[in-house]
Short mmCIF file of C-alpha atoms in Angstrom, two decimals:
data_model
loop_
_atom_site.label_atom_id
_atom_site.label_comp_id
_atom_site.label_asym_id
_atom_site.label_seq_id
_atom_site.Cartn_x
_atom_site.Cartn_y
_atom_site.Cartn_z
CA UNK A 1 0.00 0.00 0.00
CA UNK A 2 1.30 3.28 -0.91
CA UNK A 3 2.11 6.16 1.84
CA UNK A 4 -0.22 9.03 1.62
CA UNK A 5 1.32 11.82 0.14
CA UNK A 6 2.82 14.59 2.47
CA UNK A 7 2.23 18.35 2.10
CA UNK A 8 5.02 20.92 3.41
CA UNK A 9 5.66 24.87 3.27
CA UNK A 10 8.66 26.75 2.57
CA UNK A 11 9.70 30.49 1.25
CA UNK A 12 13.22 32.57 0.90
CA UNK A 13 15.28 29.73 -0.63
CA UNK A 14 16.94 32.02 -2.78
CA UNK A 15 18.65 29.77 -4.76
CA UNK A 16 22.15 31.57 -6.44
CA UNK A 17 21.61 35.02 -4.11
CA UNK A 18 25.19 35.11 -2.81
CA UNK A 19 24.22 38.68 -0.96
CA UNK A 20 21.62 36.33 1.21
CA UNK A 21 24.46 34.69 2.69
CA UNK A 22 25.46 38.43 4.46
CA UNK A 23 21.57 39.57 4.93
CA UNK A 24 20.63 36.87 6.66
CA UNK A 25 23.89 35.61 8.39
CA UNK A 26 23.02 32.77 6.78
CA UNK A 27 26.27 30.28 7.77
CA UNK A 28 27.64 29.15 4.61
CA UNK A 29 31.04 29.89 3.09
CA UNK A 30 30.03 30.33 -0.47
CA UNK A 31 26.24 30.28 -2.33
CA UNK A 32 27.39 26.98 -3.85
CA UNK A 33 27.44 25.45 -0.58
CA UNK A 34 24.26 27.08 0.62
CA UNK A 35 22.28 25.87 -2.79
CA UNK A 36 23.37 22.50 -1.91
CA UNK A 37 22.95 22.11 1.68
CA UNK A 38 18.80 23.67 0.97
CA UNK A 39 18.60 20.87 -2.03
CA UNK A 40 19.97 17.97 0.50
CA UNK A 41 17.96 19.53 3.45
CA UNK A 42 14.54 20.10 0.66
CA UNK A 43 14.98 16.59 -0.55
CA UNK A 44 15.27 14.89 2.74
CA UNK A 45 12.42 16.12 3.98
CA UNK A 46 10.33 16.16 0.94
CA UNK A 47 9.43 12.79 -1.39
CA UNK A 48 8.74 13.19 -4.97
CA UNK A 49 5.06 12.39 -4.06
CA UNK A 50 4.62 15.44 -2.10
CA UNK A 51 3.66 18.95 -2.45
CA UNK A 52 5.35 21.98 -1.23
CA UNK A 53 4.17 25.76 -1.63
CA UNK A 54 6.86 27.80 -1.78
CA UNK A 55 5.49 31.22 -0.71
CA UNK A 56 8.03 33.00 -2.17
CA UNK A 57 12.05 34.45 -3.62
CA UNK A 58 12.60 30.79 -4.41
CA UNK A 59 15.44 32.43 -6.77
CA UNK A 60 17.99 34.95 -7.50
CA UNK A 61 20.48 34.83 -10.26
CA UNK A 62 21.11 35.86 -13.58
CA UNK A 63 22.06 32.37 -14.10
CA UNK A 64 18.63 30.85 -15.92
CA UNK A 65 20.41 27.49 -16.39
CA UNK A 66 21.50 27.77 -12.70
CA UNK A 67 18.20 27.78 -11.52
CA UNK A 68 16.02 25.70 -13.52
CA UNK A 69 18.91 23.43 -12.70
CA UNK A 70 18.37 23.53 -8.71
CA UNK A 71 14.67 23.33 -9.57
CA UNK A 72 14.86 20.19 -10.95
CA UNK A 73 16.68 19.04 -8.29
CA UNK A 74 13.98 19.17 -6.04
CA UNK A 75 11.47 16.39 -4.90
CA UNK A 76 7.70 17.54 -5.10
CA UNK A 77 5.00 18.75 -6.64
CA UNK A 78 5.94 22.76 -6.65
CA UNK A 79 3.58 25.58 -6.11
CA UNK A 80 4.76 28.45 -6.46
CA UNK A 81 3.29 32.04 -4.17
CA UNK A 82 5.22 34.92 -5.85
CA UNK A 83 7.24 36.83 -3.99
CA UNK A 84 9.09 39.90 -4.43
CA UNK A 85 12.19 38.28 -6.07
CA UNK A 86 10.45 35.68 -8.26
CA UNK A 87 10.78 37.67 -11.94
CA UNK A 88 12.72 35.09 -13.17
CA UNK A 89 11.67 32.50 -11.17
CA UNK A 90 8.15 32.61 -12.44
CA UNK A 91 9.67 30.79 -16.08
CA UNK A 92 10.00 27.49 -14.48
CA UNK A 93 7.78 24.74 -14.75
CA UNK A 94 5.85 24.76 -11.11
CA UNK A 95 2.63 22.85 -11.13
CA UNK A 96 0.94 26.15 -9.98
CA UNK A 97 1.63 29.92 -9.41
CA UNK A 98 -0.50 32.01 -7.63
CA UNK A 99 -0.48 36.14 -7.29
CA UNK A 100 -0.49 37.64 -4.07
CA UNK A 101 -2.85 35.33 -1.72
CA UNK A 102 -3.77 32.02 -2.08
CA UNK A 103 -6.09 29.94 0.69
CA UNK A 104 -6.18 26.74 0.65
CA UNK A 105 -7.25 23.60 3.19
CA UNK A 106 -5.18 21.15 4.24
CA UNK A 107 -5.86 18.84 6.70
CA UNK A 108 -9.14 20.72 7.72
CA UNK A 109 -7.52 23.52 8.44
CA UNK A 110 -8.23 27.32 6.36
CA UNK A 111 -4.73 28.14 5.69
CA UNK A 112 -4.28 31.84 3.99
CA UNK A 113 -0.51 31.59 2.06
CA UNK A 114 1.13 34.49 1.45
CA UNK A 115 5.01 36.13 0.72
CA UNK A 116 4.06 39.02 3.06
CA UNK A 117 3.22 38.88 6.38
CA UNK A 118 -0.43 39.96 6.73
CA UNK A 119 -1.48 41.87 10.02
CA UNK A 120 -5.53 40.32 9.21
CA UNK A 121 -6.62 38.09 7.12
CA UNK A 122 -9.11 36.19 5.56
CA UNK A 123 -11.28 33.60 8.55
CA UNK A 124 -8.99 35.05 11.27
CA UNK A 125 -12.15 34.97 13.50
CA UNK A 126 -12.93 31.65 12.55
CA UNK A 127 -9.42 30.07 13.30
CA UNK A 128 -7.62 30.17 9.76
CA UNK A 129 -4.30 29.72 9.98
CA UNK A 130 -1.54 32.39 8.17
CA UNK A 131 1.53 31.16 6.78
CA UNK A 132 4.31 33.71 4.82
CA UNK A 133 7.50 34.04 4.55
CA UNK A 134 10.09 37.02 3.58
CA UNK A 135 10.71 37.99 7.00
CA UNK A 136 13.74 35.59 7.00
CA UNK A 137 12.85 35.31 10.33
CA UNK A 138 12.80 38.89 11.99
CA UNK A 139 9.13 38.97 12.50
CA UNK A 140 7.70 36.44 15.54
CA UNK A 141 4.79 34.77 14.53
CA UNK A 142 1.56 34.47 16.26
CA UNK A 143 -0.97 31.79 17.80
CA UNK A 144 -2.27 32.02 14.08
CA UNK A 145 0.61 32.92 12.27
CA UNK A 146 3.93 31.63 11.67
CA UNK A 147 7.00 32.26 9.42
CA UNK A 148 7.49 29.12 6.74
CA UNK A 149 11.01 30.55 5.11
CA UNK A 150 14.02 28.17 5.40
CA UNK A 151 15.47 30.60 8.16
CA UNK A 152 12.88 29.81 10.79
CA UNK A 153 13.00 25.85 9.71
CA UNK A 154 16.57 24.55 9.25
CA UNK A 155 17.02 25.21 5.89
CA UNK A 156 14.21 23.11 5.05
CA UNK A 157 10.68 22.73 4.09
CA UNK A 158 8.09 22.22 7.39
CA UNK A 159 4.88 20.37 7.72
CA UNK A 160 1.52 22.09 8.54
CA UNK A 161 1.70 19.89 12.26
CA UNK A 162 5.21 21.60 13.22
CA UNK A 163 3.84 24.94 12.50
CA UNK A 164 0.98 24.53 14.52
CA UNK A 165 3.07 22.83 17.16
CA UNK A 166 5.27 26.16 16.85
CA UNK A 167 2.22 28.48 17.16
CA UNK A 168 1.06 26.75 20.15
CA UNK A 169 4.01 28.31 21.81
CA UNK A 170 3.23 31.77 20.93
CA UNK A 171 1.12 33.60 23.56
CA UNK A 172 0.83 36.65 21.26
CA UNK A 173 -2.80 36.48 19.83
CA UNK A 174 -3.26 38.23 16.11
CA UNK A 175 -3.55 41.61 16.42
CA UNK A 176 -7.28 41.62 14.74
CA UNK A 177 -8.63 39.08 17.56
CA UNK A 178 -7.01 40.67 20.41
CA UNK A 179 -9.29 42.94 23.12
CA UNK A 180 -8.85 45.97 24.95
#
């Protein structure tokens, strides 16, 4: 019997950005290294199965080759959330791209998917769940609201249960839902 297929979240890979490495204090000694070690960390987590939705900057290079090349490389299904970096990105073959917001439900959960970090959003009220990214980890996430980009997670894509199990740690409520 075959394993049901897992689905995961990621943003900010930015495949062939060497300036990440500096803005981010991201601990690599060259990009080269950093592409590979996300690629190993990606496809250990991920099966070819899977999906992921990458909410965002998946790229940044001149280097077209370079980066259809790392693409490849990658287990999944790929859905791609454009963020602010994703001009060229947006030429390769993802099995979906989506502008701005996209909600989805996974797992019965309401999960709004964004690049940017959104201060309300859709369901809020009702429990719906926000997930972005480009914050490369700068901005805390909430009971409702959590970070997905490879600076928060190891590198590596994270599964709707550990970002739940992360906001359950949070004690800051979103800043629609909370009272005077």
């Amino acid at each position: 019997m075959e394993a049901s297929m897992a689905i995961f979240f990621t943003a900010d890979t930015h495949f062939g950005h060497g300036g990440i490495l500096h803005a981010c204090k991201r601990p690599f000694a060259s990009i080269g290294e950093h592409d590979e070690l996300v690629a190993e960390a990606w496809n250990a987590t991920v099966r070819p199965g899977d999906t992921v939705y990458h909410l965002g900057d998946f790229a940044l290079s001149r280097d077209a080759a370079a980066i259809e090349r790392a693409f490849r490389r990658l287990n999944g299904r790929k859905i791609l959330i454009v963020g602010n970096h994703d001009r060229r990105g947006r030429r390769l073959p993802w099995a979906e791209q989506h502008e701005g917001i996209r909600e989805i439900s996974v797992e019965g959960r309401h999960l709004v998917l964004c690049h940017y970090p959104l201060r309300s959003w859709a369901r809020a009220f009702r429990g719906s769940l926000h997930l972005f990214g480009h914050t490369h980890g700068r901005l805390p996430g909430t009971t409702q609201s959590c970070d997905v980009g490879v600076d928060v997670w190891g590198y590596r894509p994270v599964s709707l249960s550990a970002v739940i199990d992360a906001m359950a740690l949070s004690d800051t409520r979103p800043e629609e839902l909370r009272t005077a």
